[in-house]
Short mmCIF file of C-alpha atoms in Angstrom, two decimals:
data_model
loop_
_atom_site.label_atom_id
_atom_site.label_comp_id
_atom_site.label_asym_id
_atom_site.label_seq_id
_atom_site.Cartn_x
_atom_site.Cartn_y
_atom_site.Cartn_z
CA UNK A 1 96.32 -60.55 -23.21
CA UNK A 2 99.48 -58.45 -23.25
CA UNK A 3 99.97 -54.94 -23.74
CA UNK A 4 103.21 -53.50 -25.27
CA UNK A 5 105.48 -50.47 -24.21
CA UNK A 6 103.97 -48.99 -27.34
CA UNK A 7 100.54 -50.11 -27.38
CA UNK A 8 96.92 -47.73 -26.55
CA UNK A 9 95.35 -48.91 -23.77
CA UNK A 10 92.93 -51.39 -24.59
CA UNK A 11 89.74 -53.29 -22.57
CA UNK A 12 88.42 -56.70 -24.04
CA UNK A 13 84.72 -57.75 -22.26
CA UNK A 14 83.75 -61.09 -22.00
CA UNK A 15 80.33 -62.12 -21.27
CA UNK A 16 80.74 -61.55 -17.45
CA UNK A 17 83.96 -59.55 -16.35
CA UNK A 18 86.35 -57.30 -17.80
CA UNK A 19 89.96 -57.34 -18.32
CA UNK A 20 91.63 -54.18 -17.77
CA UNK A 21 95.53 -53.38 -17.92
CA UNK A 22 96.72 -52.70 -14.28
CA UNK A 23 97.99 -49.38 -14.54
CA UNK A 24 94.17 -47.98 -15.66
CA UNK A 25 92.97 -49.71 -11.93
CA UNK A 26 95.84 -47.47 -10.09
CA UNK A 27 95.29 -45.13 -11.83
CA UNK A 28 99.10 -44.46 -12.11
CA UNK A 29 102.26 -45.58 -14.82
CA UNK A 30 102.32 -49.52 -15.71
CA UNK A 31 104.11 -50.65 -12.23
CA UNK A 32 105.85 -54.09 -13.47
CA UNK A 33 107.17 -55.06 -16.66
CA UNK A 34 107.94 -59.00 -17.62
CA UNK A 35 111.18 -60.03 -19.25
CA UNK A 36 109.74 -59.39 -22.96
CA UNK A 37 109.23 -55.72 -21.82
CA UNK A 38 105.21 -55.90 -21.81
CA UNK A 39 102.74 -55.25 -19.53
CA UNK A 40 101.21 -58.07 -17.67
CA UNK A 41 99.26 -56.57 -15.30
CA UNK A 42 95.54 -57.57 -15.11
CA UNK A 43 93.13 -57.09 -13.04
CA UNK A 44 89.14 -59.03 -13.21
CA UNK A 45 86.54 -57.08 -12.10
CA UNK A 46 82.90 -57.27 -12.87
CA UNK A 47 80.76 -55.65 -14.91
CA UNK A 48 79.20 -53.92 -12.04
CA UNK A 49 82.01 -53.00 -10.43
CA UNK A 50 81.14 -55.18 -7.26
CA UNK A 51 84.52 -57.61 -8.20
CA UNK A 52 88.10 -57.10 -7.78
CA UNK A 53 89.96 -59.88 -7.74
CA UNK A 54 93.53 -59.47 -7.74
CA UNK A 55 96.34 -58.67 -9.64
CA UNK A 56 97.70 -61.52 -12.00
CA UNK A 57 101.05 -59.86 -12.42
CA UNK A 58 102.70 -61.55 -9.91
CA UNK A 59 102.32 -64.99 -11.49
CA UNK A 60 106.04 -65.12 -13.22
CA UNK A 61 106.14 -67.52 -15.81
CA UNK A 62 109.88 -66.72 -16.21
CA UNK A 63 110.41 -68.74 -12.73
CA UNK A 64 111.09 -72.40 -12.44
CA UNK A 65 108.18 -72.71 -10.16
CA UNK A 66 105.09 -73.70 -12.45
CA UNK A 67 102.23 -71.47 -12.65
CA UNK A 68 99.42 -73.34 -10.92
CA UNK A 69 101.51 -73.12 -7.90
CA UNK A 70 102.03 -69.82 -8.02
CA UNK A 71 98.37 -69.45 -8.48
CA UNK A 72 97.74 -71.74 -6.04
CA UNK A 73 99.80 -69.75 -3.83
CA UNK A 74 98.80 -66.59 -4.90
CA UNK A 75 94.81 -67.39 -4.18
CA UNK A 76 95.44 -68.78 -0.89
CA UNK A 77 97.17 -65.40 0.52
CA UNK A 78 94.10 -62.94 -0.99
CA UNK A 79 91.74 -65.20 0.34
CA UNK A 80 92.91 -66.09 3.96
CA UNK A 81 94.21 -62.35 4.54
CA UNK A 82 90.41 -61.33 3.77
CA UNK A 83 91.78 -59.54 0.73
CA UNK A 84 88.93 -61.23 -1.50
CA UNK A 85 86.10 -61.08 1.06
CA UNK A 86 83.95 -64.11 2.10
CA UNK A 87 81.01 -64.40 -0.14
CA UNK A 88 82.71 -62.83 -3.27
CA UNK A 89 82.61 -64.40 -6.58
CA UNK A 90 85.93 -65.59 -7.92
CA UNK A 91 86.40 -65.62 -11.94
CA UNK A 92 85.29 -68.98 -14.03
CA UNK A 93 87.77 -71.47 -15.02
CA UNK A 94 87.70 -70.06 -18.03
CA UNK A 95 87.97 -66.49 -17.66
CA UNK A 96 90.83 -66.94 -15.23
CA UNK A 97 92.73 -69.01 -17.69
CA UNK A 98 92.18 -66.66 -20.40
CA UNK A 99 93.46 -63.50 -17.77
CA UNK A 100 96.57 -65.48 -16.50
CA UNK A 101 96.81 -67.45 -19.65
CA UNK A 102 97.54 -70.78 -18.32
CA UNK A 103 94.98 -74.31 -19.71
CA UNK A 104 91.58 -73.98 -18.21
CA UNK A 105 92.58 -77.30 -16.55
CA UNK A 106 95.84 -76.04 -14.45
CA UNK A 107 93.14 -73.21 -13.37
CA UNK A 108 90.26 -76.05 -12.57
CA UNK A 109 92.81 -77.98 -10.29
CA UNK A 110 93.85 -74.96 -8.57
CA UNK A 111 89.99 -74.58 -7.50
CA UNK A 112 89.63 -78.12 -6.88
CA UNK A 113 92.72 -78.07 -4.26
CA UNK A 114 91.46 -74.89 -2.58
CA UNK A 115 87.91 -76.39 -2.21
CA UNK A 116 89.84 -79.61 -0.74
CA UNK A 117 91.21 -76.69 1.88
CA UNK A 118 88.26 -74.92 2.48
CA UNK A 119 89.44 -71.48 1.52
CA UNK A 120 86.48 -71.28 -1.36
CA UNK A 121 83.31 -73.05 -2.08
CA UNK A 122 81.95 -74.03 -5.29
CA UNK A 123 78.30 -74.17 -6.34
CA UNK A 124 76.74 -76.47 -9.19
CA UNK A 125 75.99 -74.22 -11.75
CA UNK A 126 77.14 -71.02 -10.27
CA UNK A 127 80.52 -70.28 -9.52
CA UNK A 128 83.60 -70.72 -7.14
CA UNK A 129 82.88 -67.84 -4.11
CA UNK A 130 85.73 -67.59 -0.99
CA UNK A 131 84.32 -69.58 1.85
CA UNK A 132 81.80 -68.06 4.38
CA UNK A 133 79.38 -66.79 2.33
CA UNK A 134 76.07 -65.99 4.03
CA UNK A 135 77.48 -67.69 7.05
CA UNK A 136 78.13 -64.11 9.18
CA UNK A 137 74.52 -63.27 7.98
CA UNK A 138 72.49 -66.11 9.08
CA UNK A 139 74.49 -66.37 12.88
CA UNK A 140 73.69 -62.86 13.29
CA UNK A 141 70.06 -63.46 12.75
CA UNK A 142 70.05 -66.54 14.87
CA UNK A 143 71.65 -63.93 17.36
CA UNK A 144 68.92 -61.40 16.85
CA UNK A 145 66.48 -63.75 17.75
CA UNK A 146 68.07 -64.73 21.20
CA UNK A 147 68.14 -61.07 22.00
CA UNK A 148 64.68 -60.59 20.72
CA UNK A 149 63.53 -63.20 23.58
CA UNK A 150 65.56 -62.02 25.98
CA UNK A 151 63.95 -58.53 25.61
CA UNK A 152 60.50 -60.30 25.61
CA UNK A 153 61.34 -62.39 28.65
CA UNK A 154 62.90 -58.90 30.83
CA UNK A 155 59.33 -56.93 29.38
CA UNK A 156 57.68 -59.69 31.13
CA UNK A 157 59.07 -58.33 34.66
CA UNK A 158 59.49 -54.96 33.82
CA UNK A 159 63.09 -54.66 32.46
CA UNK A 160 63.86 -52.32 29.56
CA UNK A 161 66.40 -53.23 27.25
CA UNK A 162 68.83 -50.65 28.97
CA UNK A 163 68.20 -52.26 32.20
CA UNK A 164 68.83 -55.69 30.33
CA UNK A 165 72.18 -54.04 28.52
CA UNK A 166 73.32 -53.18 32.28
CA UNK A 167 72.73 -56.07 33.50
CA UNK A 168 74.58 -58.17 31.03
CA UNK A 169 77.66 -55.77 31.05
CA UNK A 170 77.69 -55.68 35.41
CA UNK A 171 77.26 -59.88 35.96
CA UNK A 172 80.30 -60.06 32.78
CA UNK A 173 82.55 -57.53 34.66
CA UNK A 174 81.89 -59.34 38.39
CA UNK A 175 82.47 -63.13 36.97
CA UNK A 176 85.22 -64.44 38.37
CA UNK A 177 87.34 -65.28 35.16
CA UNK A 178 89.21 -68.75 34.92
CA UNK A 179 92.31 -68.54 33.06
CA UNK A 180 91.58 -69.19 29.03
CA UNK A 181 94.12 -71.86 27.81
CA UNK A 182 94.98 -70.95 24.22
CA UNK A 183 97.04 -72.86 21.59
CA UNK A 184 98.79 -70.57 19.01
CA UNK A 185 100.16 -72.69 15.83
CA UNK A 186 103.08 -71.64 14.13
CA UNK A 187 105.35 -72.68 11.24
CA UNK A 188 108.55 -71.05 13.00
CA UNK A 189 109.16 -70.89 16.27
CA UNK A 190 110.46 -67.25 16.71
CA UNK A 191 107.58 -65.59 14.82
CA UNK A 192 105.21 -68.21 16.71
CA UNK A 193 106.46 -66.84 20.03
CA UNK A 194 106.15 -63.08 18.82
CA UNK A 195 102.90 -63.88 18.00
CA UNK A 196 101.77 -65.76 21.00
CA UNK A 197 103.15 -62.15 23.35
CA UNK A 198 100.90 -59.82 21.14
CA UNK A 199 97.68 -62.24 21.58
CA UNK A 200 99.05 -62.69 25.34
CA UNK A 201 98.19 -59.07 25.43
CA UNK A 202 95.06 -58.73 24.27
CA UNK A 203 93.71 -60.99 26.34
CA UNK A 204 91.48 -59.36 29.60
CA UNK A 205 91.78 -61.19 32.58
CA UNK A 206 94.13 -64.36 32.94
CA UNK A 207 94.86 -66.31 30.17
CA UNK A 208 98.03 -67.85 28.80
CA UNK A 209 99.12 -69.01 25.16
CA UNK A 210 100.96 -72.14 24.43
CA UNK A 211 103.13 -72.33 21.42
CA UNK A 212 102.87 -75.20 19.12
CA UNK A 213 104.67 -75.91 15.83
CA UNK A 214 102.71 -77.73 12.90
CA UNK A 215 106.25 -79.83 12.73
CA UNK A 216 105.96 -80.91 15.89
CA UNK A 217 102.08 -81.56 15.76
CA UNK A 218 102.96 -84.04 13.27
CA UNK A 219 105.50 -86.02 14.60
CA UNK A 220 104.74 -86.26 18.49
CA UNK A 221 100.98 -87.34 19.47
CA UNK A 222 101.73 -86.42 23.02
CA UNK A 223 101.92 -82.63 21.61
CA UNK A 224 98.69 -83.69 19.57
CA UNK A 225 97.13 -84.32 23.03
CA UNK A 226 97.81 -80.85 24.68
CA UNK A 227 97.64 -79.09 22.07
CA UNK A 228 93.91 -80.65 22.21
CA UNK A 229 93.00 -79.57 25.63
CA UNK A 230 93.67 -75.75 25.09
CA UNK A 231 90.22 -74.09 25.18
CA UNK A 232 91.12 -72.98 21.58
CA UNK A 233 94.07 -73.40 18.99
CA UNK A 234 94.31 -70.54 16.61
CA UNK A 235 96.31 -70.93 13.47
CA UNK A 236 96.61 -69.15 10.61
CA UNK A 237 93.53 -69.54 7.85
CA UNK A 238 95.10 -71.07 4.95
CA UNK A 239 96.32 -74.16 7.56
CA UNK A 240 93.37 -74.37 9.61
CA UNK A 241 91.80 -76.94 7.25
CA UNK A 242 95.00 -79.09 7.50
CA UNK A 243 94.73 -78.80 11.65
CA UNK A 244 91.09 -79.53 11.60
CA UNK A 245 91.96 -82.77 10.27
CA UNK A 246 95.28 -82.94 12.56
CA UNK A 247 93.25 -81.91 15.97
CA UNK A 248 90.07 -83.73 15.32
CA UNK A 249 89.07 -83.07 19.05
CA UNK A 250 90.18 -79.32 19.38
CA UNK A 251 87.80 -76.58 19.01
CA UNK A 252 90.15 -74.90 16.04
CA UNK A 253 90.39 -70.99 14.93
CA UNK A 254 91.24 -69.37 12.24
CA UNK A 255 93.31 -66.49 12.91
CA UNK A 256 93.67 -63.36 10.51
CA UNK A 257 97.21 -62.16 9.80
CA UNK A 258 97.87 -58.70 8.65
CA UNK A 259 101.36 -56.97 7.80
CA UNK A 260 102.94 -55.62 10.54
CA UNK A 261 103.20 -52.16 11.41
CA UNK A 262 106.65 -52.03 11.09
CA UNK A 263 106.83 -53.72 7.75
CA UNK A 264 104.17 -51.25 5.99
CA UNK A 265 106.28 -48.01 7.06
CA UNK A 266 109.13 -49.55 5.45
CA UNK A 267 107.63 -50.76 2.23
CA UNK A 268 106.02 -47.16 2.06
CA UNK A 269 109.49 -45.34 2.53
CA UNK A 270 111.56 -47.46 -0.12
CA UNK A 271 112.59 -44.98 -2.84
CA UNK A 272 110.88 -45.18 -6.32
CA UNK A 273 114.19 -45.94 -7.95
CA UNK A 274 115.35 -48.86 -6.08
CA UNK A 275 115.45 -52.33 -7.37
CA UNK A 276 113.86 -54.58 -4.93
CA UNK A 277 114.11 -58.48 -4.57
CA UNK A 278 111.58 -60.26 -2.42
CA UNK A 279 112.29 -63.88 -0.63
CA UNK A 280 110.35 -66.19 0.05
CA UNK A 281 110.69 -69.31 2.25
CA UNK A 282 108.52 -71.33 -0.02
CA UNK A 283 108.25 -71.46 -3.62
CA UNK A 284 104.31 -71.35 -3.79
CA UNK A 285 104.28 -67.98 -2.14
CA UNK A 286 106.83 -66.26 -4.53
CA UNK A 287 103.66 -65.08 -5.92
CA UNK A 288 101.63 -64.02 -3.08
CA UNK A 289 105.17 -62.50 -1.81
CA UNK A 290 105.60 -60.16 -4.88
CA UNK A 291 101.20 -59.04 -4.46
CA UNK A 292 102.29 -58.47 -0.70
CA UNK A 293 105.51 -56.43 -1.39
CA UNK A 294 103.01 -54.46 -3.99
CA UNK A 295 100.15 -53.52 -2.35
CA UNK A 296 102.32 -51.04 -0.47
CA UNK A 297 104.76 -50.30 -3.19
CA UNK A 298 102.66 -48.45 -5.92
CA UNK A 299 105.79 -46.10 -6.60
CA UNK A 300 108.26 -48.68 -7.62
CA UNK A 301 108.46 -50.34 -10.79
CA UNK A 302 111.33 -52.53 -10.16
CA UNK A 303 110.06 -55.64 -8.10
CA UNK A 304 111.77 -59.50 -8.71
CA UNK A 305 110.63 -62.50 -6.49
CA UNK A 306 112.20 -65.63 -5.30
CA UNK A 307 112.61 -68.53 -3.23
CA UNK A 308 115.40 -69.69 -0.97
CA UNK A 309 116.34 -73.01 -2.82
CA UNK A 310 116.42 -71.03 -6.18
CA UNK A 311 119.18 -71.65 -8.09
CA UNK A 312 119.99 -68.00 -9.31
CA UNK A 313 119.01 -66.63 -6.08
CA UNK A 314 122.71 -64.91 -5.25
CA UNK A 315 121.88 -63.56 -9.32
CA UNK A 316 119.14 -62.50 -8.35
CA UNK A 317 120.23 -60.89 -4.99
CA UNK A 318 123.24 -59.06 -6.62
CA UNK A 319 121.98 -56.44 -8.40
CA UNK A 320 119.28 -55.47 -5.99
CA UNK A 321 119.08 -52.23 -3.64
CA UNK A 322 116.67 -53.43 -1.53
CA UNK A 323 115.73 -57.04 -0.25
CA UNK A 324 112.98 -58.41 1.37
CA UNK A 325 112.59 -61.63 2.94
CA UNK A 326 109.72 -63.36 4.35
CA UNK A 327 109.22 -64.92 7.74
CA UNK A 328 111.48 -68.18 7.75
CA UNK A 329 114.30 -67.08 5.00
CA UNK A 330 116.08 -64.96 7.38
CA UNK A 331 119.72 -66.67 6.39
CA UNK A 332 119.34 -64.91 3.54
CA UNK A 333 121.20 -62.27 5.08
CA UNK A 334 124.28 -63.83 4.94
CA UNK A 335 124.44 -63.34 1.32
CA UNK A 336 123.99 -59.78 1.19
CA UNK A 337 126.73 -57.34 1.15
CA UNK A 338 127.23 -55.22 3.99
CA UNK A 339 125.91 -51.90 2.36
CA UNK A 340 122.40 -54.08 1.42
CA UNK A 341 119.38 -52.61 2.75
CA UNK A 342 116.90 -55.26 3.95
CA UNK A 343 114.11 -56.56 6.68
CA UNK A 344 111.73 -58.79 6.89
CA UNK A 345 108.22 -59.00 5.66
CA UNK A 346 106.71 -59.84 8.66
CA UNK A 347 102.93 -60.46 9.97
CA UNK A 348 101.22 -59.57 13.15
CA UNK A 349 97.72 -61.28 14.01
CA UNK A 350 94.84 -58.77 12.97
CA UNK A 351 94.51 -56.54 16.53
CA UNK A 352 90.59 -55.44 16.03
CA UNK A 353 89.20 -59.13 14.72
CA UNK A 354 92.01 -60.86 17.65
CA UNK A 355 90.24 -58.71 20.36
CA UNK A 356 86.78 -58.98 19.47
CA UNK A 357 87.20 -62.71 19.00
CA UNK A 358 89.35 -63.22 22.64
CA UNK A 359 86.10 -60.96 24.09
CA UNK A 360 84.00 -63.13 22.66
CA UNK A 361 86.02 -66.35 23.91
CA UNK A 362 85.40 -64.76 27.41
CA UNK A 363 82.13 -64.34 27.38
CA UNK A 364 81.77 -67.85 26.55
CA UNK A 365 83.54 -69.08 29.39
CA UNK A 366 81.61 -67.31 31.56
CA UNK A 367 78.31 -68.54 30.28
CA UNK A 368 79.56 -72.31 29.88
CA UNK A 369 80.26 -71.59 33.86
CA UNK A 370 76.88 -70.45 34.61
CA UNK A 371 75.67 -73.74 32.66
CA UNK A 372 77.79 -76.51 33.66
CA UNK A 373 75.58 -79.12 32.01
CA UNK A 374 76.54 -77.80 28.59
CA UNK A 375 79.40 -79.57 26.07
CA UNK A 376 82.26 -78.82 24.00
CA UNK A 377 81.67 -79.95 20.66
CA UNK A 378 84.69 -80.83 18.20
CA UNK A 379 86.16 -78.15 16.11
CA UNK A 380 83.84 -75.76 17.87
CA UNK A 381 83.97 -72.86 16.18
CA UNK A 382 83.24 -73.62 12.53
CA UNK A 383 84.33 -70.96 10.00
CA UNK A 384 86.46 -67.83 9.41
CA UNK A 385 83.89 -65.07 10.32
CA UNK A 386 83.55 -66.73 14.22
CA UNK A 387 87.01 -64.63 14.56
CA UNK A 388 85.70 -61.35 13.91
CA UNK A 389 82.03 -62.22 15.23
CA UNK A 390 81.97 -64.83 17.86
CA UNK A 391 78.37 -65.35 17.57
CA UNK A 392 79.18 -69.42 17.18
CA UNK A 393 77.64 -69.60 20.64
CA UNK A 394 74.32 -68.03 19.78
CA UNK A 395 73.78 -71.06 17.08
CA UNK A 396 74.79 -73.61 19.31
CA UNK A 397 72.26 -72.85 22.39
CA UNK A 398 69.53 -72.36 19.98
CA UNK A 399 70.29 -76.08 18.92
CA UNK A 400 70.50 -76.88 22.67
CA UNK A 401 67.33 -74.76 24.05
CA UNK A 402 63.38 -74.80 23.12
CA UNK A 403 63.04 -71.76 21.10
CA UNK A 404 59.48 -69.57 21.00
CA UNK A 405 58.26 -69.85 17.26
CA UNK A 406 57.42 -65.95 17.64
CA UNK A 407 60.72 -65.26 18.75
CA UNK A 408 61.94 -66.44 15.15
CA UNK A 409 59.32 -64.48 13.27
CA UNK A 410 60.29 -61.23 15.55
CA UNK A 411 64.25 -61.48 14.71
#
């Protein structure tokens, strides 16, 4: 559907979701325009308002690139930045081809190469959901039922759960911590070593990250082999299928990326007038680039995407006031004039799920030291919400230990 400069607004229902022009979600003036001057901007949301999806306006048909790889591209970044959350319904082949108006089939084996990556799950019958759903849920009440015992097992001598809580917190503090050994994986080197200091950081008590490029991983099996041996190797979620299979023997992460603090105060202060060209390094992303750049540009209309190996990209470049390139395309610069106003769209790993996850990382040290007899398994931690949570340890002692049946029926 497409909406003229001089058309009412309209809304056209389909069995399950509604289509809605993009301006009536923000509740401000049509933000983007195509080339043929009409409004393109749709967002999916269900009929009980518990879906938004995302908006569909940054797939560019005007681009060289072809639109199921800007789709592609485009799903992967809402999906491993936690913008579409784990659990929630994405749109049917159907509906999806009908909003981005592309062949149900170029939609159907966008779906089939994100369930080959693990980023979304689909169910016979159902739907496609993003990966993880109920997976958070059932961990924490495998970890309500450890507690549950514990409590049971300190009643027994006449421990309350404060005197449990106290004890847990003073034997975690007085550990003697061993040095965590943590592989970061990056795509480019100075962004993987920016990274690697702000996780460095975060970490309490000794611990040291080692650097490791997906390049490298690929060519050098000796780099394969340490990279294996780090207690855990944390890469960014829309690769950490492609390492599980890379690292069979590493205990593999996914780590959540957000834009960097730096990057949102300069996407907020860019004038309303100003004509803005985003980079990218790959062509895939030139979609998820432009959703980026707009999520913290409501207040300007004028927003153009590319790629570095595009062939109009110095067109494209001279008649903008503002560029923005993404990680990787920093050369780039060299084709800007000297009164060009640019920086980089730059990510930072996610400080609250980081922290909670490196806490949790500790902890587990110091219980695998109090229980020597216990084993690393492969690809330890298993799915995106062990980042935020940690509870992958709960599940795997209640595999390893007897378990009261009453303790079950109590959590």
């Amino acid at each position: 559907m497409q909406i003229g400069p001089c058309c009412k607004p309209q809304r056209v229902s389909s069995e399950r979701y509604t289509f809605a022009p993009h301006w009536q979600r923000h509740s401000r003036m049509p933000a983007w325009r195509s080339a043929g001057g009409c409004v393109t901007a749709l967002r999916v949301i269900d009929k009980k308002n518990k879906m938004a999806i995302f908006d569909q306006s940054c797939i560019d048909k005007s681009l060289p690139i072809p639109v199921g790889r800007q789709l592609h591209g485009l799903l992967s970044y809402v999906i491993a930045f936690g913008l579409i959350p784990a659990g929630e319904r994405l749109p049917s082949v159907r509906e999806l081809a009908l909003a981005v108006g592309v062949a149900p089939m170029t939609v159907n084996d966008v779906y089939q190469e994100l369930r080959g990556t693990g980023l979304i799950e689909i169910r016979p019958g159902v739907g496609a959901f993003a990966s993880g759903a109920g997976k958070r849920d059932a961990e924490l009440m495998a970890l309500r039922a450890d507690i549950a015992l514990l409590i049971e097992k300190g009643a027994d001598i006449g421990l309350t759960p404060i005197d449990l809580a106290a004890m847990v917190t003073t034997q975690a503090r007085l550990q003697p911590s061993q040095e965590l050994r943590i592989g970061l994986i990056g795509i480019f080197r100075a962004a993987a070593l920016d990274y690697a200091a702000e996780i460095t950081a975060m970490i309490e008590g000794p611990g040291a990250v080692e650097v490791y490029l997906i390049d490298d991983l690929q060519k050098d099996e000796a780099a394969r082999a340490a990279c294996s041996a780090c207690d855990v190797v944390l890469v960014p979620i829309h690769r950490e299928h492609e390492i599980r299979a890379l690292l069979p023997r590493a205990s593999v992460a996914g780590l959540r990326m957000i834009p960097s603090q730096a990057t949102r105060s300069a996407l907020a202060n860019l004038d309303p007038r100003a004509r803005v060209a985003g980079i990218s390094h790959f062509e895939e992303h030139v979609a998820s680039l432009k959703h980026a750049i707009r999520e913290f540009t409501p207040h300007v209309a004028d927003v153009r995407t590319s790629w570095i190996d595009a062939v109009d990209l110095a067109e494209v470049l001279r008649d903008r006031d503002v560029v923005i390139y993404a990680t990787g395309a920093e050369h780039i610069i060299e084709l800007l004039s000297e009164d060009a106003e640019h920086f980089e769209f730059r990510h930072t790993p996610d400080p609250i799920a980081t922290g909670q996850f490196l806490a949790a990382l500790r902890a587990r040290d110091v219980l695998r030291r109090d229980r020597p007899d216990t084993q690393e398994e492969p690809n330890g931690i298993q799915d995106r919400s062990d980042l935020a949570s940690g509870i992958h340890d709960a599940r795997q002692r209640r595999r390893r230990e007897p378990r009261d049946p009453r303790a079950r029926r109590r959590g």
